[in-house]
PDB file of C-alpha atoms in Angstrom:
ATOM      1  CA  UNK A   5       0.000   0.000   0.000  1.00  0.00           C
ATOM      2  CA  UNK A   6       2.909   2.758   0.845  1.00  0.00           C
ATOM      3  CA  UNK A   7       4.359   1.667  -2.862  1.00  0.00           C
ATOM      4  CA  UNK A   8       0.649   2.433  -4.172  1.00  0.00           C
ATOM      5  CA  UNK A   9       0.260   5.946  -2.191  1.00  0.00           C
ATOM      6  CA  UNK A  10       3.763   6.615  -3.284  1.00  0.00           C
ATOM      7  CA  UNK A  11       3.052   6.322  -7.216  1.00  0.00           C
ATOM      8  CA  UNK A  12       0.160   8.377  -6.726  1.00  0.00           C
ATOM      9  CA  UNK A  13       1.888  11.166  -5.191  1.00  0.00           C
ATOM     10  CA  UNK A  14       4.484  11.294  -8.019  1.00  0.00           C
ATOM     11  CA  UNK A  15       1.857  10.812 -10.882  1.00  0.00           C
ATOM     12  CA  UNK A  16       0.234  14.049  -9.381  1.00  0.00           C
ATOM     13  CA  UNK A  17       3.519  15.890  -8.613  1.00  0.00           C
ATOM     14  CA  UNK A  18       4.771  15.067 -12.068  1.00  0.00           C
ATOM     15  CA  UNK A  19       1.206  15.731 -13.652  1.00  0.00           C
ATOM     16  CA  UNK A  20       1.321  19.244 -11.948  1.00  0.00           C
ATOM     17  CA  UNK A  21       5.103  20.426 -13.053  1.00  0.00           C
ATOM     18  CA  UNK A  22       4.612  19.282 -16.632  1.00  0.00           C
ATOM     19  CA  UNK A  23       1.399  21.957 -16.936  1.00  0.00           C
ATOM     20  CA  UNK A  24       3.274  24.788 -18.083  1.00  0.00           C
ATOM     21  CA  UNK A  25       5.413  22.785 -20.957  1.00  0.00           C
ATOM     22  CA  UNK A  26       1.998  20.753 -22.446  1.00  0.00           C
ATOM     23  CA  UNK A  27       0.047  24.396 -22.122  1.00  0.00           C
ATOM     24  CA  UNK A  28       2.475  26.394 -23.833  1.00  0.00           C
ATOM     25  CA  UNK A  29       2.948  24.031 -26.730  1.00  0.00           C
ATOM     26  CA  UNK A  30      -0.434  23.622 -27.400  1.00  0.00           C
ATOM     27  CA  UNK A  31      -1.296  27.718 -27.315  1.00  0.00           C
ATOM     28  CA  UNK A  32       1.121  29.098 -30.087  1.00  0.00           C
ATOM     29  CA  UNK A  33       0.440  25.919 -32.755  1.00  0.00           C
ATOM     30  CA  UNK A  34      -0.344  27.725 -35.412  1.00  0.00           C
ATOM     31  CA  UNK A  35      -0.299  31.454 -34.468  1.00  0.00           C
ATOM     32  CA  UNK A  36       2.628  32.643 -36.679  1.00  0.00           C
ATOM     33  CA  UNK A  37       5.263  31.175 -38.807  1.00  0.00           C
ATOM     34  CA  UNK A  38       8.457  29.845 -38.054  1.00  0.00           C
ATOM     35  CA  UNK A  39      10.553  32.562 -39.694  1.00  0.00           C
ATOM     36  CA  UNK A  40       9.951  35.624 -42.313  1.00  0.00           C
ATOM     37  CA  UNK A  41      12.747  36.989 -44.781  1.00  0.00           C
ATOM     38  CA  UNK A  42      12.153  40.806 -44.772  1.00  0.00           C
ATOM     39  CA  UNK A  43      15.820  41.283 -45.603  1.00  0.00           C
ATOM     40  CA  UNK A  44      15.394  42.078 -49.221  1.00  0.00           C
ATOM     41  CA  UNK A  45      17.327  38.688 -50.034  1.00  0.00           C
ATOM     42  CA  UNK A  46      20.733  39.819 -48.706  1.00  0.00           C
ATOM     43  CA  UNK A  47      23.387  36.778 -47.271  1.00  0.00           C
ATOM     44  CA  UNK A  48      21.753  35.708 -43.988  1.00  0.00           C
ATOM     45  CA  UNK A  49      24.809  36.396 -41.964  1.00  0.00           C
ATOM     46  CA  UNK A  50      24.383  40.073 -43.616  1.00  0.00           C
ATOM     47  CA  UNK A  51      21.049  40.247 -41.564  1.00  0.00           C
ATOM     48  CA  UNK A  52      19.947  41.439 -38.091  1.00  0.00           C
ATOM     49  CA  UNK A  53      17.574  38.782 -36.988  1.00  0.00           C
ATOM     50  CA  UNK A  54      14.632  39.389 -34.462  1.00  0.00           C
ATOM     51  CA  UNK A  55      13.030  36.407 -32.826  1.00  0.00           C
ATOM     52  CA  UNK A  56      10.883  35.523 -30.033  1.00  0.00           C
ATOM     53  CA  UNK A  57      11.581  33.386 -27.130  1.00  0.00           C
ATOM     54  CA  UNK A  58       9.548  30.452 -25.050  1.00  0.00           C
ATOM     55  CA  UNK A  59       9.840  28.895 -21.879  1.00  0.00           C
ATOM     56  CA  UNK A  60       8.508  27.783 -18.589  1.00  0.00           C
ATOM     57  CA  UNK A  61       8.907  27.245 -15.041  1.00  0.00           C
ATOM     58  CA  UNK A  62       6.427  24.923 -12.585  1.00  0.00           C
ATOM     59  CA  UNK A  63       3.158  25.961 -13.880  1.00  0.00           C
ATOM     60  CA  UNK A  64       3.862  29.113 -16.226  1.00  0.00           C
ATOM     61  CA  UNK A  65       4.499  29.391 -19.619  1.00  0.00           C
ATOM     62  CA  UNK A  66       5.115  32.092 -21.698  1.00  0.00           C
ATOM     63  CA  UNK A  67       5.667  32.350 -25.824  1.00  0.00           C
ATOM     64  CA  UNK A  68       6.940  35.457 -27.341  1.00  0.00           C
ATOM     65  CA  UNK A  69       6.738  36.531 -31.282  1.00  0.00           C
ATOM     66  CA  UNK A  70       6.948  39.340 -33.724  1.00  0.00           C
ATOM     67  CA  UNK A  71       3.229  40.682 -35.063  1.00  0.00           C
ATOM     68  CA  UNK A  72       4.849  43.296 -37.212  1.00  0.00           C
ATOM     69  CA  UNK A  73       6.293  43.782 -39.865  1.00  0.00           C
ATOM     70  CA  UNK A  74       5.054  40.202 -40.342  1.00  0.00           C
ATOM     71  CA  UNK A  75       4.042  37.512 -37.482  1.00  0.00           C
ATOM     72  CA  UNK A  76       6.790  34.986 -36.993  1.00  0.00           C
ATOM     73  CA  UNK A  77       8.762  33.730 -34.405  1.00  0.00           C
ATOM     74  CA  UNK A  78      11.754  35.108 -36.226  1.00  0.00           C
ATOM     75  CA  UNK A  79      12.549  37.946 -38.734  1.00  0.00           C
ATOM     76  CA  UNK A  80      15.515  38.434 -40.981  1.00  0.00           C
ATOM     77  CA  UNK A  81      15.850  42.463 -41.508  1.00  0.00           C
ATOM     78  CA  UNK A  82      17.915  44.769 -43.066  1.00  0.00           C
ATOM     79  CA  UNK A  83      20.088  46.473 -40.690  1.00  0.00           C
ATOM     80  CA  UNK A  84      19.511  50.040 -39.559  1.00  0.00           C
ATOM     81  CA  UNK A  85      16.524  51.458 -38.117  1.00  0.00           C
ATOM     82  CA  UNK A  86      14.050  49.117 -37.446  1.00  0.00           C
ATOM     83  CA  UNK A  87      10.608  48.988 -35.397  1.00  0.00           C
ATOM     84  CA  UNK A  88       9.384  45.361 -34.369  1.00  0.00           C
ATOM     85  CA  UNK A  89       6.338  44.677 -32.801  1.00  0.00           C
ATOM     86  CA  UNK A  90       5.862  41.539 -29.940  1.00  0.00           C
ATOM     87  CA  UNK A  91       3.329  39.902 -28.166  1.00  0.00           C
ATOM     88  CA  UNK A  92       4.287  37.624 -25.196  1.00  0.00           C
ATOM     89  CA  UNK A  93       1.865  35.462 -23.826  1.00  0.00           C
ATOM     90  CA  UNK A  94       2.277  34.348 -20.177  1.00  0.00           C
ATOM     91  CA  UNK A  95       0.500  31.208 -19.347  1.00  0.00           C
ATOM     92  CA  UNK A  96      -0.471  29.206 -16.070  1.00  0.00           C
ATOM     93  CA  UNK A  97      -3.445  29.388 -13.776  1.00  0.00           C
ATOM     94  CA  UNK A  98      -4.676  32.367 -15.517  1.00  0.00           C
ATOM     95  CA  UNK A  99      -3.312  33.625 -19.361  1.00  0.00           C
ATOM     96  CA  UNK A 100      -2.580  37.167 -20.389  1.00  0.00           C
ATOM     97  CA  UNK A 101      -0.939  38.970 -23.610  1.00  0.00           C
ATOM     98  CA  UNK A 102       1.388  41.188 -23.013  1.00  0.00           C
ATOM     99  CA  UNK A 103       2.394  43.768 -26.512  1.00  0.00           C
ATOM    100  CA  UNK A 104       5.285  45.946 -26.792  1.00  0.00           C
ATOM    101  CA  UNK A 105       6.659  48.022 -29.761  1.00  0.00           C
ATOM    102  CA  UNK A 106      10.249  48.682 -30.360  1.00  0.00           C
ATOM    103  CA  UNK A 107      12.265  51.281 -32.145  1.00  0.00           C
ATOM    104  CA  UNK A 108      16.160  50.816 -32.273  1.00  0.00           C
ATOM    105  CA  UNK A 109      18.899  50.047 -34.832  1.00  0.00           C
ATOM    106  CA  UNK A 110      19.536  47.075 -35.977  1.00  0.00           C
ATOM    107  CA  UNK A 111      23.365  45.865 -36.656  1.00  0.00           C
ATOM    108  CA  UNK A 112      24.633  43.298 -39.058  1.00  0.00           C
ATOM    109  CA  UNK A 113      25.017  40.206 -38.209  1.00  0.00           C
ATOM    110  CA  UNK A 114      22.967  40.432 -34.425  1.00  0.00           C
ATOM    111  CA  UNK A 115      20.490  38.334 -33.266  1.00  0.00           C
ATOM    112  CA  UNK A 116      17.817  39.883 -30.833  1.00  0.00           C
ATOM    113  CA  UNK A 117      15.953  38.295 -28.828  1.00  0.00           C
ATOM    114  CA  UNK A 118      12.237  39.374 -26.973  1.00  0.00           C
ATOM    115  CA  UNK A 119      11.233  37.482 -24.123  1.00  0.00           C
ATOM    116  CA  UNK A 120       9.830  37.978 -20.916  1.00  0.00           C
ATOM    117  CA  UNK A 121       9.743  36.202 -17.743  1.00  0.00           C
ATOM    118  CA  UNK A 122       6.005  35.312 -16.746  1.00  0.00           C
ATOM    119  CA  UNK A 123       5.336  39.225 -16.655  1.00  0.00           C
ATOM    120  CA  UNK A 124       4.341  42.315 -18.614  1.00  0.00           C
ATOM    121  CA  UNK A 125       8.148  43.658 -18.653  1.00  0.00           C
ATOM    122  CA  UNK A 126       9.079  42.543 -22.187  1.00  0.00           C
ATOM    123  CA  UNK A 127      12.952  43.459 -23.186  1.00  0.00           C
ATOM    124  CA  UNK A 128      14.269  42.768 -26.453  1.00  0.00           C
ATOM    125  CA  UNK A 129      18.147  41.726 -25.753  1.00  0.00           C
ATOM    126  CA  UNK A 130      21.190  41.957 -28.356  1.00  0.00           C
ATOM    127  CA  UNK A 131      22.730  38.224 -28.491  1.00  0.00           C
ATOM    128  CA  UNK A 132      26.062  38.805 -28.891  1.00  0.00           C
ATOM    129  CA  UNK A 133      26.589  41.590 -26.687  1.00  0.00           C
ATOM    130  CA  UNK A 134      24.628  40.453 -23.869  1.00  0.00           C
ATOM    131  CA  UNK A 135      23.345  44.084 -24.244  1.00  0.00           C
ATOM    132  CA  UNK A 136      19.228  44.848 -23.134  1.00  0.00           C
ATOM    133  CA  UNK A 137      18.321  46.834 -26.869  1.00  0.00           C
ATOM    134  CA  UNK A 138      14.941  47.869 -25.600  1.00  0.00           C
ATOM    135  CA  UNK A 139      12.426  47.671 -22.542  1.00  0.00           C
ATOM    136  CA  UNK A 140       8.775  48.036 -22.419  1.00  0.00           C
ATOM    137  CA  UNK A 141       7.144  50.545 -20.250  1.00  0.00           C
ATOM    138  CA  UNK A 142       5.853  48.139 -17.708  1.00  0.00           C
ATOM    139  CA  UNK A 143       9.361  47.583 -16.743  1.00  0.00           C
ATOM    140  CA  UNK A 144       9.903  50.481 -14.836  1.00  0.00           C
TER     141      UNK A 144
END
C-alpha cells in the first residue's frame, strides 16, 4: 500500500510540473510562422535577426513573437533602423498577452531576442553583446 500511495503522489507531482510545458505548446500551434525573410534577399549572416523566445517554469508558460512587420517567431531584416512589434503570452493558472513596440537600430550580423519572464516587462536583448536593446514601459 505505501508503494501504491507513493506512485500516486508522483503521478500528481509530475502531472502538476509538466502543466506549463503541455500548455504552452499547445497555445502558439499555429499562431505565426516559423521565420519571415524581410531582408530584401541579402546573405543571412548580412542580416539582423529578431526572434521571439519560449519557456517555462512549474506551472507558467510564456511564448513570445513578432506581429509586425510580419508575425513569426523570427525575422531576418535589413540592418539600420528598425521597429518590431511583440506579443508575449504568459500562461499558467490564468493567461494574459502582453504587446510591446520597439524602435532601435539594428546591426549586421545580431540576433535579438524578446522574451519575458512570466510578466508584462518585455525586453528585447542583443545576443552577442549580452546588451538589453529595448524595454517596455511596464518595466519600470
Amino acid at each position: 500500500m505505501p508503494e501504491l500511495r507513493r506512485s500516486l503522489l508522483l503521478a500528481i507531482l509530475s502531472a502538476g510540473l509538466c502543466t506549463g510545458c503541455v500548455h504552452q505548446q499547445n497555445r502558439a500551434v499555429g499562431w505565426y510562422q516559423p521565420e519571415i525573410d524581410l531582408s530584401g534577399g541579402m546573405p543571412r549572416q548580412d542580416a539582423a535577426v529578431v526572434e521571439g523566445s519560449a519557456g517555462f517554469a512549474v506551472f507558467w508558460s510564456w511564448d513570445c513573437w513578432m506581429v509586425y512587420p510580419a508575425r513569426a517567431k523570427r525575422l531576418l531584416l535589413r540592418p539600420g533602423a528598425v521597429s518590431v512589434r511583440v506579443w508575449c503570452e504568459v500562461g499558467g493558472l490564468n493567461d494574459w498577452l502582453h504587446r510591446a513596440t520597439f524602435s532601435f537600430d539594428a546591426v549586421a550580423g545580431h540576433n535579438y531576442r524578446a522574451t519575458t519572464f512570466m510578466s508584462a516587462c518585455i525586453y528585447l536583448r542583443d545576443a552577442e553583446t549580452e546588451e538589453v536593446v529595448a524595454r517596455s514601459k511596464q518595466c519600470g
